[in-house]
Short mmCIF file of C-alpha atoms in Angstrom, two decimals:
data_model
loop_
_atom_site.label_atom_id
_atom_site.label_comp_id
_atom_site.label_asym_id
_atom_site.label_seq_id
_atom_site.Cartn_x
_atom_site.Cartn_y
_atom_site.Cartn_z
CA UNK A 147 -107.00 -53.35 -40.10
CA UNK A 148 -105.38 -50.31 -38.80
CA UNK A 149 -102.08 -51.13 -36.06
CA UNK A 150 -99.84 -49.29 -34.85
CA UNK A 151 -96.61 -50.53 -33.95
CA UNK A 152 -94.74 -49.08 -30.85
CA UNK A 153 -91.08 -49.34 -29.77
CA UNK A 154 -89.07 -49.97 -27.82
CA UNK A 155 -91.17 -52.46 -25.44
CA UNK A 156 -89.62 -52.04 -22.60
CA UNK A 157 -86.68 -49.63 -20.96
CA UNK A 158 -84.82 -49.31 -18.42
CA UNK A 159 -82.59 -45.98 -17.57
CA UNK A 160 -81.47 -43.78 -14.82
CA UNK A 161 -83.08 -41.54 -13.06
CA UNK A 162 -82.30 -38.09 -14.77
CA UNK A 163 -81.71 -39.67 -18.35
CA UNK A 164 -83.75 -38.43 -21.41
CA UNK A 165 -86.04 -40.72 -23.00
CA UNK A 166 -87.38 -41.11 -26.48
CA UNK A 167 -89.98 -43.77 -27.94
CA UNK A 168 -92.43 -43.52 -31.30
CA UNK A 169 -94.68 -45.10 -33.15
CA UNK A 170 -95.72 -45.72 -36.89
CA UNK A 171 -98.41 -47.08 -38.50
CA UNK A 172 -98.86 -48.65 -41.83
CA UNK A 173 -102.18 -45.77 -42.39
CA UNK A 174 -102.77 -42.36 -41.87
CA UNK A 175 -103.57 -40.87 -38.74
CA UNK A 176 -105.35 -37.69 -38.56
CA UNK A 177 -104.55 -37.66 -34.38
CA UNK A 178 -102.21 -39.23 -32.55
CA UNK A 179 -102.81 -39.39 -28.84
CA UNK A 180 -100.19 -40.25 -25.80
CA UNK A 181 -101.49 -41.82 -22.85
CA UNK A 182 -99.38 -42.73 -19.70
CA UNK A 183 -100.45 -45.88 -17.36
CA UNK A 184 -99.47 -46.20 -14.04
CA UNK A 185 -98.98 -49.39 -12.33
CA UNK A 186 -102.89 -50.85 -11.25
CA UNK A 187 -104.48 -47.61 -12.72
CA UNK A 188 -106.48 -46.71 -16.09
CA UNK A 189 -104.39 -44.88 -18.75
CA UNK A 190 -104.29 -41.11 -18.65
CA UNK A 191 -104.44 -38.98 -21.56
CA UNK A 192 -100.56 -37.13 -21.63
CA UNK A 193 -100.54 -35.09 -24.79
CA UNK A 194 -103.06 -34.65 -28.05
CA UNK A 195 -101.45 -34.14 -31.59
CA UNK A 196 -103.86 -32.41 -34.58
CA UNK A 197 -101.98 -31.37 -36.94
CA UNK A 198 -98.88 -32.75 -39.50
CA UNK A 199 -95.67 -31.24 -38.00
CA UNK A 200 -97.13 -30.17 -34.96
CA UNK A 201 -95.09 -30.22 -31.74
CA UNK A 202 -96.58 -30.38 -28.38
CA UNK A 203 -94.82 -29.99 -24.74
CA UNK A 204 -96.33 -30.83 -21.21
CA UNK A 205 -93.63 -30.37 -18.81
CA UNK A 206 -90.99 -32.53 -19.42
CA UNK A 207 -93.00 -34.36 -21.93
CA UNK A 208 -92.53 -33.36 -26.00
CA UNK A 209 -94.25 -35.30 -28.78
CA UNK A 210 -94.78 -34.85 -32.07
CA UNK A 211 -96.93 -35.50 -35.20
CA UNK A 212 -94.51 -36.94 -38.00
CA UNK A 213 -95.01 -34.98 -41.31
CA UNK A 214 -96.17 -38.09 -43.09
CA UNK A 215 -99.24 -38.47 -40.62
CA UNK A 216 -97.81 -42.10 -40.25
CA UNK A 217 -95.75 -41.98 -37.11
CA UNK A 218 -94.67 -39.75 -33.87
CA UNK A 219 -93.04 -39.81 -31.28
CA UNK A 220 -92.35 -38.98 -27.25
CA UNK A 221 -89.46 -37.82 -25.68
CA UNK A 222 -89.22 -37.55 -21.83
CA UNK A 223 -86.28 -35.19 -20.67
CA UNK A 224 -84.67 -35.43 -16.92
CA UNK A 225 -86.60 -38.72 -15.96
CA UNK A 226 -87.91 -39.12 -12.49
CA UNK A 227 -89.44 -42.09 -10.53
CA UNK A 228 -92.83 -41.21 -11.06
CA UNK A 229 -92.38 -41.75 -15.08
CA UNK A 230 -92.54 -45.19 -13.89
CA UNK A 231 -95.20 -46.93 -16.12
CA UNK A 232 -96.27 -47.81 -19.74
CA UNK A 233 -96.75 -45.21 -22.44
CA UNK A 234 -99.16 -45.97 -25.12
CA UNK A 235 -99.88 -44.49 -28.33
CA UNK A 236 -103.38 -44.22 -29.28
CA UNK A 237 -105.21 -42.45 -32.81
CA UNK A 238 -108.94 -42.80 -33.68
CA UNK A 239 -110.05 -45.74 -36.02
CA UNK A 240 -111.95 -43.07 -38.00
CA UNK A 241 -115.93 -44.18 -37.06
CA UNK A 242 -118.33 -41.96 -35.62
CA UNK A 243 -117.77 -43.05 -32.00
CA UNK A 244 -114.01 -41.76 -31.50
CA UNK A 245 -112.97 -45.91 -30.83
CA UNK A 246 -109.14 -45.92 -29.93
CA UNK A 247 -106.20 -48.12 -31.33
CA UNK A 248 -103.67 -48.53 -29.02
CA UNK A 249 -100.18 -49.55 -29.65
CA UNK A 250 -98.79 -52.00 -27.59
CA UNK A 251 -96.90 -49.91 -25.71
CA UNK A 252 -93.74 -49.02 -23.82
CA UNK A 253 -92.59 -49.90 -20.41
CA UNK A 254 -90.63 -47.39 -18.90
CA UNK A 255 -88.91 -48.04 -15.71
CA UNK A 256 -86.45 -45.53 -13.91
CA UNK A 257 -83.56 -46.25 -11.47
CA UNK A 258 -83.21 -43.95 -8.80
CA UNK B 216 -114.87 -36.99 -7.18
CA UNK B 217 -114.25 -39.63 -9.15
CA UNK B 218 -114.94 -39.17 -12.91
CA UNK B 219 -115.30 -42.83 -14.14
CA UNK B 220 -115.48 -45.40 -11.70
CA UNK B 221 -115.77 -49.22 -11.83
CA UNK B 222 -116.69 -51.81 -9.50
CA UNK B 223 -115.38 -53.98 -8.20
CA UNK B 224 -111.91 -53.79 -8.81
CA UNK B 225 -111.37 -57.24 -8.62
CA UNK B 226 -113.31 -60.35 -9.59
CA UNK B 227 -112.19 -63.75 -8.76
CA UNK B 228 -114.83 -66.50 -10.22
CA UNK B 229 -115.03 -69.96 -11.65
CA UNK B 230 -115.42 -71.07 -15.38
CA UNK B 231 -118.51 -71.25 -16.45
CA UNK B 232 -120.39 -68.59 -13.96
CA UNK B 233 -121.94 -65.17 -15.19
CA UNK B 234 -120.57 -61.85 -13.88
CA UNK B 235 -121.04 -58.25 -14.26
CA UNK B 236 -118.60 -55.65 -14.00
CA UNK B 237 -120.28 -51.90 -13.38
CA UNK B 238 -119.02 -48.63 -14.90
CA UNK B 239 -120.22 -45.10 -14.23
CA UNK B 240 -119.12 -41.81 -15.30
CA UNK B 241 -119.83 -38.62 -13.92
CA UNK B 242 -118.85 -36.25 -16.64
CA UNK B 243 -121.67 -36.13 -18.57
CA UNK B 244 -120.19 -37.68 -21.58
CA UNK B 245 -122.22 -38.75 -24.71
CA UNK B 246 -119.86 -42.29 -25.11
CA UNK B 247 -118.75 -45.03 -23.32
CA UNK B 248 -116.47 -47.50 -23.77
CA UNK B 249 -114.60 -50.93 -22.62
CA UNK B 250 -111.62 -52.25 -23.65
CA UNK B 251 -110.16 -55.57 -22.16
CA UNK B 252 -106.47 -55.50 -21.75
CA UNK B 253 -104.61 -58.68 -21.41
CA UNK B 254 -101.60 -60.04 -19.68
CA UNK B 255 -99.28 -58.33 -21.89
CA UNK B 256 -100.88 -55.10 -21.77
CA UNK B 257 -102.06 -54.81 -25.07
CA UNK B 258 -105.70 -52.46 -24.80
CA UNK B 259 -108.44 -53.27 -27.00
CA UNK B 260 -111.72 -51.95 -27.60
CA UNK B 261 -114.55 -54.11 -27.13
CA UNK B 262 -117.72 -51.83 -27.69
CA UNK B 263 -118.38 -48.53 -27.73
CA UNK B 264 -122.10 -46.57 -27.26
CA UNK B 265 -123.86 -44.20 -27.04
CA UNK B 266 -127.65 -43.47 -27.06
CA UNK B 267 -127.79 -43.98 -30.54
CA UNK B 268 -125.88 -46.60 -31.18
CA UNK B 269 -124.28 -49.63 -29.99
CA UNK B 270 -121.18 -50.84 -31.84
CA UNK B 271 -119.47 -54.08 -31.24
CA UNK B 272 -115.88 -55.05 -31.74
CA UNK B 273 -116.32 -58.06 -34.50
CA UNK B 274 -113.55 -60.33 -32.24
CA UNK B 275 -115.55 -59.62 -29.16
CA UNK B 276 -117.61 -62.97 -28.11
CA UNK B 277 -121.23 -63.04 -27.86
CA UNK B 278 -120.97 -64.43 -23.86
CA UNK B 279 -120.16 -60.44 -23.68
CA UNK B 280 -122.94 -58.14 -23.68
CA UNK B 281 -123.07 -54.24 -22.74
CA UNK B 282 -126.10 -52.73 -20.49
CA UNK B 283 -126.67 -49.07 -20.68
CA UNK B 284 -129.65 -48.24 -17.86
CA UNK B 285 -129.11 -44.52 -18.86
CA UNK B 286 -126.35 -42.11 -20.47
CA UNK B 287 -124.08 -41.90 -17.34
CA UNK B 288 -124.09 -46.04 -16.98
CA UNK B 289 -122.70 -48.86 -19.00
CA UNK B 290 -122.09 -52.27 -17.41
CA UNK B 291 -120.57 -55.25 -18.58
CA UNK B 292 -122.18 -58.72 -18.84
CA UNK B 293 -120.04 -61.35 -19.27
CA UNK B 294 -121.78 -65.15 -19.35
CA UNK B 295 -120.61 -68.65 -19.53
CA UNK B 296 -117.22 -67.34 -17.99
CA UNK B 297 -113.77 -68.87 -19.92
CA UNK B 298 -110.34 -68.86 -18.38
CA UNK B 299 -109.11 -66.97 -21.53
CA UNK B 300 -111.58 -63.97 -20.55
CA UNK B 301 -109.28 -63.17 -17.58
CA UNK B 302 -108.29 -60.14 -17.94
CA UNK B 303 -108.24 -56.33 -17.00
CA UNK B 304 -111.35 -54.84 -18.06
CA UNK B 305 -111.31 -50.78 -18.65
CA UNK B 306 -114.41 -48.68 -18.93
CA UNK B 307 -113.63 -45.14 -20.35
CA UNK B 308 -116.08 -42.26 -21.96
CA UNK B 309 -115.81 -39.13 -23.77
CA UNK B 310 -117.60 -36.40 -25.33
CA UNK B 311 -117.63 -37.42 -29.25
CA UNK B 312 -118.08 -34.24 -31.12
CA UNK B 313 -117.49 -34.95 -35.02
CA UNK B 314 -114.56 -34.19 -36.92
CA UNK B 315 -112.14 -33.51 -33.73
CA UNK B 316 -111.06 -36.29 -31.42
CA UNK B 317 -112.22 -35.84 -27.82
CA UNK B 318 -110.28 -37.04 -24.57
CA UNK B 319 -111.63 -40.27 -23.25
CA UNK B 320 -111.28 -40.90 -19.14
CA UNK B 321 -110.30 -43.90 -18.22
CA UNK B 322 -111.92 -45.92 -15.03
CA UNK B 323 -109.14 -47.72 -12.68
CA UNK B 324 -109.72 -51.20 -14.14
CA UNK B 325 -111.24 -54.50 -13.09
CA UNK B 326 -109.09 -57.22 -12.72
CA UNK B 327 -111.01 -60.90 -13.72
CA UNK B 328 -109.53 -63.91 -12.58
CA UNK B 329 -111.38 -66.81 -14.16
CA UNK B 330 -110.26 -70.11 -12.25
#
């Protein structure tokens, strides 16, 4: 079946650092999604990718939607505390109900 | 106002009982969802419906079952209770509208501790 595999895991940086993790998958992905989960909460939906090539901002967050509709990634500039949490990417399985695959994630955790 | 909520938020029981978890939305979304995410935070969808159609996760067990009382409700049945089913359970919707994903909202969890 469709995965999608996610790195890194985990990191750990200082506050104000940049921060960059992607993920690829072995199929096509006609949407990649970004969600962000804080600690005890549901994940929250960060950024939406359509298109091949397509580069999205939201704040300090950029991702984009890798040409060969196989990977992206997500760049955090000037981290804070409150990017605390785990950062999943997420596309559509392709049925009729929108069901989500999730990669496994990244742990993100910020020194102050 | 919450948009999807889920009670209770935590759910301590022995093996072998029957539990439910609830999950309403307020959106008025078409689709709901849960996924069961386990100790190392990996999130994966167990069913999905709407009021056409149920569909069900082939690794999900059969001790799991899905109520839907009407569009803005789907709870979570969960019988003969193991202590691998511990777990946080998430119940999400959206509003599926074909050909373009749609954002699904995520509830705040429900933590199961089977003992």
């Amino acid at each position: 079946g469709q995965q999608l595999n996610q790195s890194p895991q985990s990191m750990f940086i200082q506050e104000g650092e940049d921060v960059s993790m992607n993920c690829t998958s072995s199929s096509i992905f006609n949407t990649w999604l970004w969600y962000k989960q804080d600690p005890g909460e549901g994940p929250v939906l960060l950024i939406a990718l359509y298109k091949a090539g397509e580069l999205t901002s939201n704040g300090r967050l950029t991702a984009q939607f890798g040409i060969t509709r196989k990977d992206s990634f997500l760049n955090i500039s000037a981290s804070i505390p409150s990017d605390v949490g785990i950062y999943f990417c997420a596309g559509p399985d392709g049925g009729s109900q929108g069901n989500l695959i999730f990669g496994k994630g990244t742990k993100l955790s910020v020194k102050p | 106002d919450t948009a999807v909520s889920q009670t209770p938020k935590y759910l301590v029981t022995q093996m072998g009982n029957d539990k439910s978890i609830k999950c309403e939305q307020n959106l008025g979304h078409d689709t709901m969802y849960w996924y069961k995410q386990d100790s190392k935070k990996f999130l994966k969808i167990m069913f999905s419906y709407n009021n056409k159609e149920l569909i069900i996760n082939e690794t999900v067990p059969n001790r799991f079952s899905p109520k839907s009382p009407d569009k803005a409700h789907l709870n979570l049945h969960i019988n003969s209770l193991e202590l691998g089913d511990s777990a946080v359970y998430f119940c999400a919707s959206s509003q599926v509208t074909s050909g373009r994903y749609n954002e699904q909202f995520f509830g705040p969890g429900t933590r199961l501790t089977v003992l």
